[in-house]
Short mmCIF file of C-alpha atoms and ligand atoms in Angstrom, two decimals:
data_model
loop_
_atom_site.label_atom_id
_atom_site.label_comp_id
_atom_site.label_asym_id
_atom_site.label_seq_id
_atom_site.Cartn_x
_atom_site.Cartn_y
_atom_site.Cartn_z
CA UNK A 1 0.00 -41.37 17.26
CA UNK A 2 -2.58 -39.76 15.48
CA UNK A 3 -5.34 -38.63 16.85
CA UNK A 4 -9.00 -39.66 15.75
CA UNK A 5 -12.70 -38.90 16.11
CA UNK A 6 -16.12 -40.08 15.64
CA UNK A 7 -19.27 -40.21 17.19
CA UNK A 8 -22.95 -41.37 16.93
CA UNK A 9 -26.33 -39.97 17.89
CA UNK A 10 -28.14 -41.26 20.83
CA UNK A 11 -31.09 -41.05 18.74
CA UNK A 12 -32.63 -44.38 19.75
CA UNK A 13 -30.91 -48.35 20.31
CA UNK A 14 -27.55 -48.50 18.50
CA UNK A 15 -27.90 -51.14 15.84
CA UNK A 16 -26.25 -53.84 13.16
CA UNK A 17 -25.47 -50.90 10.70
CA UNK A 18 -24.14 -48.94 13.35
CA UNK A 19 -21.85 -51.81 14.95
CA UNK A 20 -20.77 -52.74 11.39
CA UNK A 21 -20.23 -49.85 9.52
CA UNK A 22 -18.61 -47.68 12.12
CA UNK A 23 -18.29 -49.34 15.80
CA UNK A 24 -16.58 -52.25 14.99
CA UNK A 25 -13.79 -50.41 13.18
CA UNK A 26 -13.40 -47.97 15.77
CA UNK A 27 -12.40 -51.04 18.43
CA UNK A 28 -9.84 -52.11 16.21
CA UNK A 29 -8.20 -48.83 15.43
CA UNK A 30 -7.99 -47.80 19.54
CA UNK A 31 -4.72 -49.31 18.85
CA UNK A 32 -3.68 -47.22 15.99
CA UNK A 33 -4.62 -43.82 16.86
CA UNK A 34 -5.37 -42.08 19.91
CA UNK A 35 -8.80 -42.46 19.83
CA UNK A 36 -11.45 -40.01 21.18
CA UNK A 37 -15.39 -41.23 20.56
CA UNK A 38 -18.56 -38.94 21.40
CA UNK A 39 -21.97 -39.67 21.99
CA UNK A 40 -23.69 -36.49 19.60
CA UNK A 41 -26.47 -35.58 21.91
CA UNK A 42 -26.56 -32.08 20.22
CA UNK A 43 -26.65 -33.61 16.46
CA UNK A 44 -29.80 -35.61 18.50
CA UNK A 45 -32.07 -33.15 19.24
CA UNK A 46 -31.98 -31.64 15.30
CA UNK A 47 -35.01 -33.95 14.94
CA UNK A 48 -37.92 -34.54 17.02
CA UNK A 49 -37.22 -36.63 20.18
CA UNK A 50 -39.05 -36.94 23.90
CA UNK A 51 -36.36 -34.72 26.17
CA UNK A 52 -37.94 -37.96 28.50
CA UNK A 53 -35.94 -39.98 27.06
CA UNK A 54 -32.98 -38.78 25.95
CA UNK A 55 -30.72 -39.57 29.43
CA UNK A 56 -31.19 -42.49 29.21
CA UNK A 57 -30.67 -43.01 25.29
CA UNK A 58 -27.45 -41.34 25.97
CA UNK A 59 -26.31 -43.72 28.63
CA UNK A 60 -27.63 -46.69 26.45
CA UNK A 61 -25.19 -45.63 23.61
CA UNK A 62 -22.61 -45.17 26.03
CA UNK A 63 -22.75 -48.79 27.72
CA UNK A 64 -22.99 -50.24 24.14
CA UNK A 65 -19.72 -48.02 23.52
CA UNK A 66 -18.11 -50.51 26.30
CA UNK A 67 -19.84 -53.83 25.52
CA UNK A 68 -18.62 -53.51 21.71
CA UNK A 69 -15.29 -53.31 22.83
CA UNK A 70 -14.43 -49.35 23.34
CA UNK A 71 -11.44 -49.50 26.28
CA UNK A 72 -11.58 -46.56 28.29
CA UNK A 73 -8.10 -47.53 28.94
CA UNK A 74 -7.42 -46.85 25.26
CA UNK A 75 -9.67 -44.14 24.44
CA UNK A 76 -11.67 -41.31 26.11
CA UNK A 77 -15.51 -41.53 25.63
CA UNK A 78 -17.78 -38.62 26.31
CA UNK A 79 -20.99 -36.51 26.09
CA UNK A 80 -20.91 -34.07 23.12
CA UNK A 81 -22.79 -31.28 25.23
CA UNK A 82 -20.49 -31.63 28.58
CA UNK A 83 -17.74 -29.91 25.87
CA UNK A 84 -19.52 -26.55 25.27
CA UNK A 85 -16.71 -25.59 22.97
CA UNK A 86 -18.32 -28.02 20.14
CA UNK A 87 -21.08 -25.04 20.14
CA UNK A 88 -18.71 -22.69 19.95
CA UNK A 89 -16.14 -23.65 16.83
CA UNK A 90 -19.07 -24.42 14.79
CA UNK A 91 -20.53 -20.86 15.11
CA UNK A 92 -17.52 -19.62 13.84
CA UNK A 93 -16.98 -22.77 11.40
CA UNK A 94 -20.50 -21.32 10.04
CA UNK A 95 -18.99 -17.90 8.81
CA UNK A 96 -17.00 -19.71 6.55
CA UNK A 97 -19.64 -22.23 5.46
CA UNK A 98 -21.55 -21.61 1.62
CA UNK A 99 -25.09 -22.24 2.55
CA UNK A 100 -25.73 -23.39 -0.63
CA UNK A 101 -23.44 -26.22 0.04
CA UNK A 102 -25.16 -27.11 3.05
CA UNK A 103 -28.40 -27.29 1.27
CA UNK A 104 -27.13 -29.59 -1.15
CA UNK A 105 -26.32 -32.18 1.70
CA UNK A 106 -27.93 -35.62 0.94
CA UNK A 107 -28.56 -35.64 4.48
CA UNK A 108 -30.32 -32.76 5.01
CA UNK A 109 -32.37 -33.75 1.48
CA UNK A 110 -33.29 -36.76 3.07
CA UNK A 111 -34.32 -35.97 6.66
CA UNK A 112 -36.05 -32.70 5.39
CA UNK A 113 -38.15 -35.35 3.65
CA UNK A 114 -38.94 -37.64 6.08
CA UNK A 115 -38.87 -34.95 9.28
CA UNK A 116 -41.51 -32.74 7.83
CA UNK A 117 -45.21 -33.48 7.48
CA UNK A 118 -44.49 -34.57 3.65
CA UNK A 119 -44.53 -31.04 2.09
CA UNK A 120 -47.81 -31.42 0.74
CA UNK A 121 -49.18 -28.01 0.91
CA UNK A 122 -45.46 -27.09 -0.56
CA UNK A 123 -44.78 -29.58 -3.10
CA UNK A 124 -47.03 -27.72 -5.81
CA UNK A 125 -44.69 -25.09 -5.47
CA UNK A 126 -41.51 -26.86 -6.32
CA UNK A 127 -40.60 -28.80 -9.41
CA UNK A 128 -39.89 -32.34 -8.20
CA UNK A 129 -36.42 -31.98 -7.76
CA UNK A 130 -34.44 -33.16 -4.49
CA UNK A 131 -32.67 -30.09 -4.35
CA UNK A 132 -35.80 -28.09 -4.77
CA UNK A 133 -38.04 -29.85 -2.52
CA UNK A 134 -35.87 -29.24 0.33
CA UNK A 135 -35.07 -26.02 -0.28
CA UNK A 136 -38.92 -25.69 -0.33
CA UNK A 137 -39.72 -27.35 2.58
CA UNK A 138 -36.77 -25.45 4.56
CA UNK A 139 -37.78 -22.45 3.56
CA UNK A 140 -41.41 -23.16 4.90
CA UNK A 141 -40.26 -23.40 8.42
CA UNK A 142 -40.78 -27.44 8.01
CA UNK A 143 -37.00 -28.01 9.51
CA UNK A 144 -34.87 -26.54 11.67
CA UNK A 145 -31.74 -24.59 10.99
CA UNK A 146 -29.86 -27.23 13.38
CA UNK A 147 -30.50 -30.00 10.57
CA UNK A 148 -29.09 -27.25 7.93
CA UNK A 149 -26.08 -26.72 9.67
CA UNK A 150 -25.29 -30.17 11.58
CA UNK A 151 -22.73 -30.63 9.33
CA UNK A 152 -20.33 -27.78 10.19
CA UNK A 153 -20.99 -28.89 13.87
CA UNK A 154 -19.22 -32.29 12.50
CA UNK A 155 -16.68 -30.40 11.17
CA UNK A 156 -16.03 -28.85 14.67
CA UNK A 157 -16.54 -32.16 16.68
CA UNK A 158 -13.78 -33.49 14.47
CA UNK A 159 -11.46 -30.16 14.37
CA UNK A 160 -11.92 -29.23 18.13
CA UNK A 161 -9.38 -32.15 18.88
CA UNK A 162 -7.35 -31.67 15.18
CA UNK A 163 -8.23 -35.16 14.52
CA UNK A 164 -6.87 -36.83 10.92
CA UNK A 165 -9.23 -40.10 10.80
CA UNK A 166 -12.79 -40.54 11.27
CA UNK A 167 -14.04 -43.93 11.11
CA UNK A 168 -18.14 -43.39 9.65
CA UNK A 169 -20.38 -45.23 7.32
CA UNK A 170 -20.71 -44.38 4.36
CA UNK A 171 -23.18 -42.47 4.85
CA UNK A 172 -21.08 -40.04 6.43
CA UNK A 173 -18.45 -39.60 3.83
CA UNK A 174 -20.36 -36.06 2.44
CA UNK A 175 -20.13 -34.73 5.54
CA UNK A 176 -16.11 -35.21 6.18
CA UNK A 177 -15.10 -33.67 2.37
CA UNK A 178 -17.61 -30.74 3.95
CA UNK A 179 -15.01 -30.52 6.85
CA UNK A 180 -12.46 -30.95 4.88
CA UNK A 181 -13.75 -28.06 2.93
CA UNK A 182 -14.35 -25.48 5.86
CA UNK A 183 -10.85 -26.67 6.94
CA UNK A 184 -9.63 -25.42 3.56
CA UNK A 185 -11.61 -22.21 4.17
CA UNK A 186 -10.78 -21.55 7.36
CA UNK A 187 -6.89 -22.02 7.10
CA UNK A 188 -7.02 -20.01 4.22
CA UNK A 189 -8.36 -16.90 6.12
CA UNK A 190 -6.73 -17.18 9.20
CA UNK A 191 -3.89 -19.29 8.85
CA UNK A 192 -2.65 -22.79 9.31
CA UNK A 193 -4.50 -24.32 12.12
CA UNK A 194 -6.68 -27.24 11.15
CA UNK A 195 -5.33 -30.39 9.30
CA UNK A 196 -6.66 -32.41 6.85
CA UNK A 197 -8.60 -35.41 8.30
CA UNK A 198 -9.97 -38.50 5.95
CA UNK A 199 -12.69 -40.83 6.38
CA UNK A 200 -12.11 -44.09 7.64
CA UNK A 201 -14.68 -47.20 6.00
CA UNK A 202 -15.06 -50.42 6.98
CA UNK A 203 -15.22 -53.11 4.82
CA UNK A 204 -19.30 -53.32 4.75
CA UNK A 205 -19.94 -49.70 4.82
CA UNK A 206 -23.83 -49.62 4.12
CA UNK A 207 -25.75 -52.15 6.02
CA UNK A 208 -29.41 -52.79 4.60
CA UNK A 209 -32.33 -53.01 6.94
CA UNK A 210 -35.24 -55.29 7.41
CA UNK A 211 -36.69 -53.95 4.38
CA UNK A 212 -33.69 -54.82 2.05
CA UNK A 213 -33.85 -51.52 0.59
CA UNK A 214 -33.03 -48.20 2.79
CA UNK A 215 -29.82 -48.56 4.96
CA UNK A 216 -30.73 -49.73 8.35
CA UNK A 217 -31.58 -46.78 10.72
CA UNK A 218 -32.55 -46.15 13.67
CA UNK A 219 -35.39 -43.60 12.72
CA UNK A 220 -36.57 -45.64 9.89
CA UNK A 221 -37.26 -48.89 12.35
CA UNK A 222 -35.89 -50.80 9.69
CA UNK A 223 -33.08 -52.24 12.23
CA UNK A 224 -31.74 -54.94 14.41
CA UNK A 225 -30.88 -53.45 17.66
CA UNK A 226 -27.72 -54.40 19.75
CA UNK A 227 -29.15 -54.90 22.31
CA UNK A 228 -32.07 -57.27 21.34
CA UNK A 229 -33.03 -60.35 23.19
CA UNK A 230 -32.37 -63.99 21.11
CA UNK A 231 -36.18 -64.46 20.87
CA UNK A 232 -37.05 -61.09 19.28
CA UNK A 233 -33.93 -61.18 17.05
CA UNK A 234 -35.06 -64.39 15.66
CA UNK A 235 -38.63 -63.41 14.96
CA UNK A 236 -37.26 -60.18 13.60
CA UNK A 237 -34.81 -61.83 11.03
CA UNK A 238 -37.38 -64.95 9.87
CA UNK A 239 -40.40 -62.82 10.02
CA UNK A 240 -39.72 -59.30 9.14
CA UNK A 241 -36.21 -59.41 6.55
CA UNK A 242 -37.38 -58.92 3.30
CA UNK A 243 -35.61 -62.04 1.19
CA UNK A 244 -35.38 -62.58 -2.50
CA UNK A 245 -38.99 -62.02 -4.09
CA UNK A 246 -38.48 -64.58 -6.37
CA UNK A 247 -38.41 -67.62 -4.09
CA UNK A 248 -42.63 -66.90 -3.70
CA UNK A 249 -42.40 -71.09 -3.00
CA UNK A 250 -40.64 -72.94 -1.00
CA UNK A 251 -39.35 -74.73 -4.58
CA UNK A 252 -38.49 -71.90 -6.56
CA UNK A 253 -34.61 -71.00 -6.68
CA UNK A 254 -33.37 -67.65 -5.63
CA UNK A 255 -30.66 -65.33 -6.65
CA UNK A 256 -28.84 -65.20 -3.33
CA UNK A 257 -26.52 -62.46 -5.00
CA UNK A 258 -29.86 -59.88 -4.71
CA UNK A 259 -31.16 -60.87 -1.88
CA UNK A 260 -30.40 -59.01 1.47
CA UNK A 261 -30.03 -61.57 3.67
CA UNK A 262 -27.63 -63.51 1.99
CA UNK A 263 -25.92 -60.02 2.03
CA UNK A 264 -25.78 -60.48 6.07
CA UNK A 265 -24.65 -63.89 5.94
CA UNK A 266 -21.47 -62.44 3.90
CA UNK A 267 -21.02 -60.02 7.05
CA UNK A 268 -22.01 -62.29 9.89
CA UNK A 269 -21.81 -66.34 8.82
CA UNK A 270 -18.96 -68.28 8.70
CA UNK A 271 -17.63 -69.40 5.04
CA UNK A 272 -19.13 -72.80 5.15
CA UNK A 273 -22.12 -71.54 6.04
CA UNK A 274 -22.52 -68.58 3.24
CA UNK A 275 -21.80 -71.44 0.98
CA UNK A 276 -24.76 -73.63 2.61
CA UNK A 277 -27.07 -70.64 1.74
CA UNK A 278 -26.13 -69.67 -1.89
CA UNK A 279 -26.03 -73.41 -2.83
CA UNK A 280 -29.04 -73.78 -1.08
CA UNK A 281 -30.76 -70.78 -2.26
CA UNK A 282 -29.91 -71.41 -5.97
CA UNK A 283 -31.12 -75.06 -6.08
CA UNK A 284 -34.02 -74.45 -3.75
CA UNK A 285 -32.69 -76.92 -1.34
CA UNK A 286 -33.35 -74.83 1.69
CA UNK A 287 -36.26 -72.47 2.31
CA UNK A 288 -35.77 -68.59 2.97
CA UNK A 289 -37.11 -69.66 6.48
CA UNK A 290 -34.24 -72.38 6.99
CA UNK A 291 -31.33 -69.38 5.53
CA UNK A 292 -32.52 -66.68 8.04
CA UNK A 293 -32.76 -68.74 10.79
CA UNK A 294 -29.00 -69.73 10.20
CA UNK A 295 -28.45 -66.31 9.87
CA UNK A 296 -30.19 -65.12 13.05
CA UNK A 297 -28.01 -67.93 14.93
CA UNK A 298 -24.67 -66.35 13.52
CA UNK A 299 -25.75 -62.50 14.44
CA UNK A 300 -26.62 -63.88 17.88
CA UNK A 301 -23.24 -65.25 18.19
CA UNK A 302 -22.10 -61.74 18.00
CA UNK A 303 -24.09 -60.29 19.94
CA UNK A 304 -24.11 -62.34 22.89
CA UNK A 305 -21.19 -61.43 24.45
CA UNK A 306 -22.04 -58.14 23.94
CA UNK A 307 -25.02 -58.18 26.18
CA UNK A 308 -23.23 -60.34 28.54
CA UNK A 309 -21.03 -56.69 29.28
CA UNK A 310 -23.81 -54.60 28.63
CA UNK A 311 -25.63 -56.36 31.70
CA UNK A 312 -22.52 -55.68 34.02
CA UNK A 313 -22.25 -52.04 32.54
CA UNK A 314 -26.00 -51.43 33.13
CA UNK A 315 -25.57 -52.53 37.16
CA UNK A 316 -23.05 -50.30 37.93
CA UNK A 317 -24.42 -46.99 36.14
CA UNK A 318 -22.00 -45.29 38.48
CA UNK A 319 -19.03 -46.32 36.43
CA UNK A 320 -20.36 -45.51 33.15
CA UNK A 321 -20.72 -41.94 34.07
CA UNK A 322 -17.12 -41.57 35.81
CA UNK A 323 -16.04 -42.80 32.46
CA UNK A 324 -18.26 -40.03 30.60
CA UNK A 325 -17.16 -37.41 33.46
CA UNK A 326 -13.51 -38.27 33.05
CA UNK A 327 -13.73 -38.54 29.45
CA UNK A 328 -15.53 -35.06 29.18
CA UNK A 329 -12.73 -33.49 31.92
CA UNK A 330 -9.65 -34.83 29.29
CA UNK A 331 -11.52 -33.54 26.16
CA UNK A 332 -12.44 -30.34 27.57
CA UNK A 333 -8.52 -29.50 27.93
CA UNK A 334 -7.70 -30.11 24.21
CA UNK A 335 -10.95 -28.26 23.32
CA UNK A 336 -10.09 -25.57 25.63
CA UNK A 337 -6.43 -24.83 23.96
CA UNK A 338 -7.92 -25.35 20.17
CA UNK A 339 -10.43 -22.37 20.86
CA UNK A 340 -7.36 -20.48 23.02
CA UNK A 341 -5.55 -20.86 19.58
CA UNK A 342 -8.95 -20.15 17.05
CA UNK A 343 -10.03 -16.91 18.97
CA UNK A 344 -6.36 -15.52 18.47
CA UNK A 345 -6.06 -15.76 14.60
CA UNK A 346 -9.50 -14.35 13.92
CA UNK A 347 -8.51 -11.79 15.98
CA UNK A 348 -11.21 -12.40 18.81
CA UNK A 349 -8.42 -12.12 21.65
N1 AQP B 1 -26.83 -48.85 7.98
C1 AQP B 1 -25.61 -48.43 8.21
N2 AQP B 1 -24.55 -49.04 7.62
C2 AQP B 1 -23.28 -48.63 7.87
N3 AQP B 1 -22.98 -47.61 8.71
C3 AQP B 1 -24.00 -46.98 9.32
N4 AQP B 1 -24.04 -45.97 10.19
C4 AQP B 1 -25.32 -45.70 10.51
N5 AQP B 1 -26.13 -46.54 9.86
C5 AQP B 1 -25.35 -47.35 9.10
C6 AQP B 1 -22.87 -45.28 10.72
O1 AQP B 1 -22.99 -45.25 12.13
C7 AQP B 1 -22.41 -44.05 12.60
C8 AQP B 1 -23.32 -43.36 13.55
O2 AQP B 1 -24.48 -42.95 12.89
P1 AQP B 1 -25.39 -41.84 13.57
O3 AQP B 1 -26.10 -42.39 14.72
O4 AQP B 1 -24.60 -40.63 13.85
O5 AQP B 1 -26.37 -41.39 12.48
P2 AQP B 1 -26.90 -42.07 11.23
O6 AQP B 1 -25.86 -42.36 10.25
O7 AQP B 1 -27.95 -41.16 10.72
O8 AQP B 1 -27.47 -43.42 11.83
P3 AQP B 1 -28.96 -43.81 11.85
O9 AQP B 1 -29.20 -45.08 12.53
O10 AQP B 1 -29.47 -43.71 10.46
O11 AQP B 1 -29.55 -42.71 12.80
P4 AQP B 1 -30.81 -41.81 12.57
O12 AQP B 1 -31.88 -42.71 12.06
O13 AQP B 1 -31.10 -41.25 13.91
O14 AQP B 1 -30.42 -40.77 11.58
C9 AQP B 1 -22.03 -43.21 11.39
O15 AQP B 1 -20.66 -43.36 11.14
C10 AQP B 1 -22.84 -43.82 10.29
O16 AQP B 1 -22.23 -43.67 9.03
#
């Protein structure tokens, strides 16, 4: 089997986007590959966070690893830092990394932007342009150098264990041709020993948030946590989703085709009741109230079960760490012999 990687940041609740864009697929390819699935606690701490918190984010991701379906029969699970060699391959990834590439991430353009104080006493200086801007506000010690280089520590998470397939969100996609890149790079100068790996999307690869416009994040608060009780899900989804502006009355049709919700009913509602909405929507025979409150129903219908495991996962924290410690022991063997073999054709050993 092939082997394959992916991870997310335990940078606050995992949420819809997460579950659908990434999560979901990686439960139904544990069959297909041999799977191996991190929790990125050093990609976490390239923006600010409360070191207070962060434990227990960690072991939150983790248990909604397990409640979404991750086997730890089927695949090893395990904290990013507990490998050290992660650190390690992406130093030397970094020698062969263009920084001008790096700077050109949309990534780094974006959380440059919204991770610094708004550039104001910089943004005289540049011209308006993405790529300027963040160059700008990088070069006035606005962002760390972890943000600048998080993608080559990507490319190691995936290379350490010479995985082909990552399943990501879109999102993501930049950052695996960057791998693919350094992998390029690196074989080039040293010799064969990284293989090509591809990115894996699922069929809804961009999930909206609340606000209908930015993909749902977790740093944006523009998302619908797994773990969120019935009640507050409800609330969120009548009370908070931004619908289609035209329907200002109850009477006035929509366009359900531009409207963000309907967009979640065609992820999480059953065919008959899509239909309901766009027929409704279009002739005004339901109110925006009546279609997110079907759509609230049909999320919770996902997630229930889910919290039904997290609950048993979150009494017995002992087991979720022998699954992390075991995980960590198995992955720390591959890593181990990948950096055995890197050292020796750059000539390091
Ligand atoms: N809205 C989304 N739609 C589809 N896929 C998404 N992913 C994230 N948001 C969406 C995918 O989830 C995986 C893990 O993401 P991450 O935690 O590593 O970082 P992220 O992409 O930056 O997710 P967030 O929520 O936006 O985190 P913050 O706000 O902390 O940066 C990835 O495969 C991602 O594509």
């Amino acid at each position: 089997m092939k082997r394959l990687f992916s991870g997310m940041q335990p940078t606050g609740a995992l949420h819809l986007g997460n579950y659908i864009g990434a999560l979901k697929n990686w439960v139904a390819l544990q069959d297909k590959y041999e799977c191996i699935f991190c929790i990125v606690d050093m990609h976490a701490i390239t923006i600010p966070y409360d070191p207070k918190l962060m434990r227990e984010r960690i072991f939150n991701a983790a248990v909604d690893y397990l409640a979404a379906g991750i086997d730890p029969l089927k695949s090893r699970i395990f904290i990013q830092s507990h490998v050290p060699q992660h650190t390690e391959l992406a130093w030397l990834f970094n020698t062969v990394t263009p920084l001008g590439q790096l700077m050109r991430m949309t990534q780094f353009k974006q959380k440059t932007a919204q991770f610094s104080d708004g550039g104001e006493d910089v943004k005289a200086d540049a011209d308006g342009s993405a790529d300027e801007r963040a160059g700008f506000l990088a070069l006035a010690g606005k962002v760390n150098a972890g943000l600048l280089t998080y993608p080559v520590l990507q490319a190691a998470d995936i290379m350490l264990y010479k995985a082909e397939a990552v399943p990501v969100g879109e999102d993501q996609v930049q950052h695996i041709e960057l791998t693919r890149d350094v992998v390029r790079r690196f074989n080039n100068a040293y010799g064969e020993i990284f293989p090509n790996c591809e990115a894996l999307l699922s069929n809804a690869p961009r999930l909206k948030g609340l606000d209908g416009v930015a993909k749902m994040s977790k740093s944006i608060g523009n998302h619908i946590p797994l773990s969120i009780e019935p009640a507050e899900l409800e609330r969120k989804v009548t009370r908070e989703a931004v619908s289609d502006p035209r329907r200002v009355r109850r009477d006035d049709p929509g366009v359900p085709e531009e409207c963000n919700v309907f967009d979640w009913h065609r992820i999480f509602s059953p065919d008959e009741d899509q239909i309901w909405a766009a027929q409704g929507c279009r002739s005004a025979g339901i109110g925006c109230f009546q279609c997110k409150k079907k759509c609230a129903e049909n999320i919770e219908k996902l997630l229930a079960p889910m919290r039904e495991k997290r609950e048993r996962f979150t009494k017995n924290p002992d087991d979720v760490w022998d699954i992390l410690n075991m995980g960590a022991a198995e992955c720390l063997r591959i890593a181990q012999a990948t950096m055995e073999e890197t050292r020796r054709a750059m000539g390091l050993i």
